[in-house]
PDB file of C-alpha atoms in Angstrom:
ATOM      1  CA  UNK A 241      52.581 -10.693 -52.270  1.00  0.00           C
ATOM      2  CA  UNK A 242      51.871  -8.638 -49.282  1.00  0.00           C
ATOM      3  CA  UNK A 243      51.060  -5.631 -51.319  1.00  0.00           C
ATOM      4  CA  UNK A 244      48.238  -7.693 -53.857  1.00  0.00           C
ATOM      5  CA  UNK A 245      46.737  -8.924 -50.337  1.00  0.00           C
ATOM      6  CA  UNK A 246      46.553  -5.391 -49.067  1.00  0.00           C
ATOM      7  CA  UNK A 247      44.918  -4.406 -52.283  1.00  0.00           C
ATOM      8  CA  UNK A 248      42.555  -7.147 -52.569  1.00  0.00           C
ATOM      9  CA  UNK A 249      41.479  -6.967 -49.066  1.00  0.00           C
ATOM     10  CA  UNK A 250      40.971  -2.822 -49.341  1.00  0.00           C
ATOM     11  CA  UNK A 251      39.203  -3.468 -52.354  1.00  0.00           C
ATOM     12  CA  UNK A 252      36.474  -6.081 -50.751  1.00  0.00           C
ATOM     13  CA  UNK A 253      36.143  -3.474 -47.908  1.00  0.00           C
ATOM     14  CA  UNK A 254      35.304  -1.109 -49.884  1.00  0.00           C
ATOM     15  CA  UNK A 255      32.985  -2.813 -52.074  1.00  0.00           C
ATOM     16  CA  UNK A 256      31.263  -4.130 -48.522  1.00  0.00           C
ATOM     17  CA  UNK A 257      30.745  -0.330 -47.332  1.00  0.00           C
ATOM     18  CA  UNK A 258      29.069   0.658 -51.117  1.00  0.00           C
ATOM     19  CA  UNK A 259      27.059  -2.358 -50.960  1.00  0.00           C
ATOM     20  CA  UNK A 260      25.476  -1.656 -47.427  1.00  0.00           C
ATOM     21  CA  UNK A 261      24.919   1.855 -47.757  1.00  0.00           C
ATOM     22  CA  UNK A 262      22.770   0.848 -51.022  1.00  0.00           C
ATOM     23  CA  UNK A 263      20.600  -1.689 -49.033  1.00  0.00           C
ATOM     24  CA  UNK A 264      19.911   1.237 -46.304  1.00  0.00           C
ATOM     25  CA  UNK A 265      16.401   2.435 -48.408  1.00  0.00           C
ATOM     26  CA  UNK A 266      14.696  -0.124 -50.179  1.00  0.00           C
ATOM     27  CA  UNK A 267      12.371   1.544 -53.085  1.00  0.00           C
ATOM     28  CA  UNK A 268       9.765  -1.237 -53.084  1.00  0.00           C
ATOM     29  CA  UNK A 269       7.022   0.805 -51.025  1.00  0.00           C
ATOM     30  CA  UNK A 270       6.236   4.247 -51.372  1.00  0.00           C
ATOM     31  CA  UNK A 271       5.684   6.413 -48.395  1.00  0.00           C
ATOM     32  CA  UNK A 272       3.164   9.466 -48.306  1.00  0.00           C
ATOM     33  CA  UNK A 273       3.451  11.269 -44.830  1.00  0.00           C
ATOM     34  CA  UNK A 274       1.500  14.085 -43.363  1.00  0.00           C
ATOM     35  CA  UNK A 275       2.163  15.504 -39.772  1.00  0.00           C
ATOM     36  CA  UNK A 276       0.159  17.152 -37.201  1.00  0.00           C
ATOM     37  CA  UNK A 277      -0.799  17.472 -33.292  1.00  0.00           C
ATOM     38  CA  UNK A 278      -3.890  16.938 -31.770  1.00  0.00           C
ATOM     39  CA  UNK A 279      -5.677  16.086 -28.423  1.00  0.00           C
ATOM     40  CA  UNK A 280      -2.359  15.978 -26.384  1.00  0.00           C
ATOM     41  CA  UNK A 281      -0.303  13.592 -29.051  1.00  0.00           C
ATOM     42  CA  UNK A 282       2.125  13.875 -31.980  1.00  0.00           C
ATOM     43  CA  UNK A 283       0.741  12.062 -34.839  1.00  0.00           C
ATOM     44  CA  UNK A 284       1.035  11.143 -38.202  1.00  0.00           C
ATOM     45  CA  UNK A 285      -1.438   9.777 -41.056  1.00  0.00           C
ATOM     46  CA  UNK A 286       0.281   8.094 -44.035  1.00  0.00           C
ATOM     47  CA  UNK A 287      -0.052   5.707 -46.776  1.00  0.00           C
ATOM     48  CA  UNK A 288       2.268   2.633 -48.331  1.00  0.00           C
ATOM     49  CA  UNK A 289       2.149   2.067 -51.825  1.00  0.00           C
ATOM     50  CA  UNK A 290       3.316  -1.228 -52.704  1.00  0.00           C
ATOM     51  CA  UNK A 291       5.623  -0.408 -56.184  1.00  0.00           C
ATOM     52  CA  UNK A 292       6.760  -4.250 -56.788  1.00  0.00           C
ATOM     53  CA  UNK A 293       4.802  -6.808 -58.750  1.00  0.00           C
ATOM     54  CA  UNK A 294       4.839  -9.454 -55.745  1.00  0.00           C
ATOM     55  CA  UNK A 295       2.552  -9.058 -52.177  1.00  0.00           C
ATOM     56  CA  UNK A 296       4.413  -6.947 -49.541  1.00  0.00           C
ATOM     57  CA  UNK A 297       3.876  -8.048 -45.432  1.00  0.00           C
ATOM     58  CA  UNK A 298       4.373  -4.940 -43.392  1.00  0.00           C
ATOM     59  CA  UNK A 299       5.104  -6.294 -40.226  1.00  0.00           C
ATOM     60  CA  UNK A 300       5.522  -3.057 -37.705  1.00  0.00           C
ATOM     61  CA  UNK A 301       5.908   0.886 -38.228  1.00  0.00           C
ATOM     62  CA  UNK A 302       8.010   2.623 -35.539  1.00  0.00           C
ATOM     63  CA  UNK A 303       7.077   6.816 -35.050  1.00  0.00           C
ATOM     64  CA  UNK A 304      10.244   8.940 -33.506  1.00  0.00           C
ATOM     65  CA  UNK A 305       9.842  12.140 -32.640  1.00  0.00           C
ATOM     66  CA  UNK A 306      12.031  14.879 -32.338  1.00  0.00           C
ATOM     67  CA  UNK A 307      11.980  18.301 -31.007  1.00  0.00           C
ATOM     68  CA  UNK A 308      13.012  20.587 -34.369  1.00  0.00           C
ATOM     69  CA  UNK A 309      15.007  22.847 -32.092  1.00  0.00           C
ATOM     70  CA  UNK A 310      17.136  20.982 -29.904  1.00  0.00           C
ATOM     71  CA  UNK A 311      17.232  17.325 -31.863  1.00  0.00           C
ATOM     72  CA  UNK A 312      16.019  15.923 -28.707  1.00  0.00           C
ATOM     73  CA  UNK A 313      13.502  12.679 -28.949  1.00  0.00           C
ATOM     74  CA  UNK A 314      10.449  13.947 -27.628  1.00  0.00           C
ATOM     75  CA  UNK A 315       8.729  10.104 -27.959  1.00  0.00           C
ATOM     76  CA  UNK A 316       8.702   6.423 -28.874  1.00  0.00           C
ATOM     77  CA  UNK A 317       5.591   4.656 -29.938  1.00  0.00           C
ATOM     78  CA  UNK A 318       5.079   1.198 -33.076  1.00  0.00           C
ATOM     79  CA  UNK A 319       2.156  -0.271 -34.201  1.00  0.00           C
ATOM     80  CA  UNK A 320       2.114  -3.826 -35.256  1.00  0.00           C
ATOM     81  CA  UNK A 321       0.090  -3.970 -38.787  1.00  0.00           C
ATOM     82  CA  UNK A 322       0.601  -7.227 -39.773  1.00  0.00           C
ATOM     83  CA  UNK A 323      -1.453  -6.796 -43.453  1.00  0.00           C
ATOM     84  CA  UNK A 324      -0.132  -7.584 -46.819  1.00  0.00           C
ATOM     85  CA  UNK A 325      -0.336  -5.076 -49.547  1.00  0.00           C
ATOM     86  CA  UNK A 326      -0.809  -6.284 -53.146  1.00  0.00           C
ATOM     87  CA  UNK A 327       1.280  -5.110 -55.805  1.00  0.00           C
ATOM     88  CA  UNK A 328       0.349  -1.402 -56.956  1.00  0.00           C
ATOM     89  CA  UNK A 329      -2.430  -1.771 -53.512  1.00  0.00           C
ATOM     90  CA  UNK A 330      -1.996   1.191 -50.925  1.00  0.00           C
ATOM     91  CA  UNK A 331      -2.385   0.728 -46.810  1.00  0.00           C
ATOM     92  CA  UNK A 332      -3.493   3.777 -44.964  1.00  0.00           C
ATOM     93  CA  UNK A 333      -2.473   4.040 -41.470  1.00  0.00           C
ATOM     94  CA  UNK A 334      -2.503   6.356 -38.536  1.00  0.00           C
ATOM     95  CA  UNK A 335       0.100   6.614 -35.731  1.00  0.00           C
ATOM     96  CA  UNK A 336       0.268   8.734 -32.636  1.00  0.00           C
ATOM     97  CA  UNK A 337       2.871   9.055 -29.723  1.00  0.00           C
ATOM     98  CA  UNK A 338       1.798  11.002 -26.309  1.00  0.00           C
ATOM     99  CA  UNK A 339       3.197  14.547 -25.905  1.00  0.00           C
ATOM    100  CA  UNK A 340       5.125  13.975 -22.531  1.00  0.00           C
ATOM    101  CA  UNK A 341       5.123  18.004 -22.367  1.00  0.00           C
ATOM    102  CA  UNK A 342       2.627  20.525 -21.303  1.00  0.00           C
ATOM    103  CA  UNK A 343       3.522  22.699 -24.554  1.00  0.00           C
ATOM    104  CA  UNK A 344       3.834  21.252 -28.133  1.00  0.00           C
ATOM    105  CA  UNK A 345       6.908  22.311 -30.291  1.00  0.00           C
ATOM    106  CA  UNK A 346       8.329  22.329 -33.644  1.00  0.00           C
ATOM    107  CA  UNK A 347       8.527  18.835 -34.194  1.00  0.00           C
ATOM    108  CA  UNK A 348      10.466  16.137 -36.636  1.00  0.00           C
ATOM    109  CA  UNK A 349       8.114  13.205 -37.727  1.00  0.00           C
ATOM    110  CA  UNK A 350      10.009  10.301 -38.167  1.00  0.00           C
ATOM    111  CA  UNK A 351       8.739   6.850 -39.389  1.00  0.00           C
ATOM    112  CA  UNK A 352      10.031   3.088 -40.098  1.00  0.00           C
ATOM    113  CA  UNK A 353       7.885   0.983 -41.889  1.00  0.00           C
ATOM    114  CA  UNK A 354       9.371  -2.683 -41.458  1.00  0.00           C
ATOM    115  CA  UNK A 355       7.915  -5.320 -44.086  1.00  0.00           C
ATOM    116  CA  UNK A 356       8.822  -8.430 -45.857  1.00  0.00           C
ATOM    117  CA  UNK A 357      11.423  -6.618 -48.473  1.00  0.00           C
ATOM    118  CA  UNK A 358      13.276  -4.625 -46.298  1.00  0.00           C
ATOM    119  CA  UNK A 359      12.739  -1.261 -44.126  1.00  0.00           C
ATOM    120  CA  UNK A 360      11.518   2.425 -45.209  1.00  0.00           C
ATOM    121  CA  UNK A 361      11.923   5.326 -43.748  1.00  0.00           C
ATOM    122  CA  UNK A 362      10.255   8.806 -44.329  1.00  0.00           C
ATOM    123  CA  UNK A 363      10.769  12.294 -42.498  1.00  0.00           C
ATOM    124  CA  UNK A 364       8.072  15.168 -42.589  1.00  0.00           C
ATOM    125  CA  UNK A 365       7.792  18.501 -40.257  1.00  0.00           C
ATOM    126  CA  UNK A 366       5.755  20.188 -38.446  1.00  0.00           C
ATOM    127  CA  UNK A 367       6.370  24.173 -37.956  1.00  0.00           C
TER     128      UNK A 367
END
């Protein structure tokens, strides 16, 4: 009996830790990133894609950025959106987070969109 219980609860464990990893991306919007630095900020200027058949809220997107060299977070910054894509519809947006240093460096671009079917993420670089 106590082995069965063992394997029963191992089993559900495991089939709870393959079951969250897969809900970590969500395919359902498509994100097109590109990276730069300008007038004293980090930013980015991207695009959503909406790939499902049903409308799509996107609520928030977060930008993290990291210094490339040392893995450091440079800066912090979201912008509430708030706009609902329709299905196969794309939303441009811009985001930009304030260089705390007097120098720019080699920088990781990281965004989070948040929306109504989950969360996206989406990496780019900057040399």
């Amino acid at each position: 009996m106590k082995i069965i219980f063992r394997s029963i609860v191992a089993s559900m464990m495991l089939l709870t830790a393959l079951a969250a990893s897969s809900s970590a991306q969500n395919p359902n919007v498509a994100i097109k990133l590109a990276a730069g630095t300008g007038a004293g900020e980090y930013c980015v200027k991207g695009s959503l894609k909406n790939l499902t058949p049903a409308l799509i809220a996107v609520s928030y997107i977060e930008l993290w950025i990291y210094d490339a060299k040392t893995c450091k977070r440079i800066c912090v910054t979201r912008k509430v959106i708030n706009h609902k894509i329709k299905s196969c519809d794309t939303l441009e947006f811009d985001l930009c987070c304030k260089n705390p240093s007097p120098a720019f460096v080699p920088a990781i671009y990281y965004v989070r969109v948040h929306h109504s079917s989950g969360i996206n993420e989406e990496w780019a670089f900057s040399g």
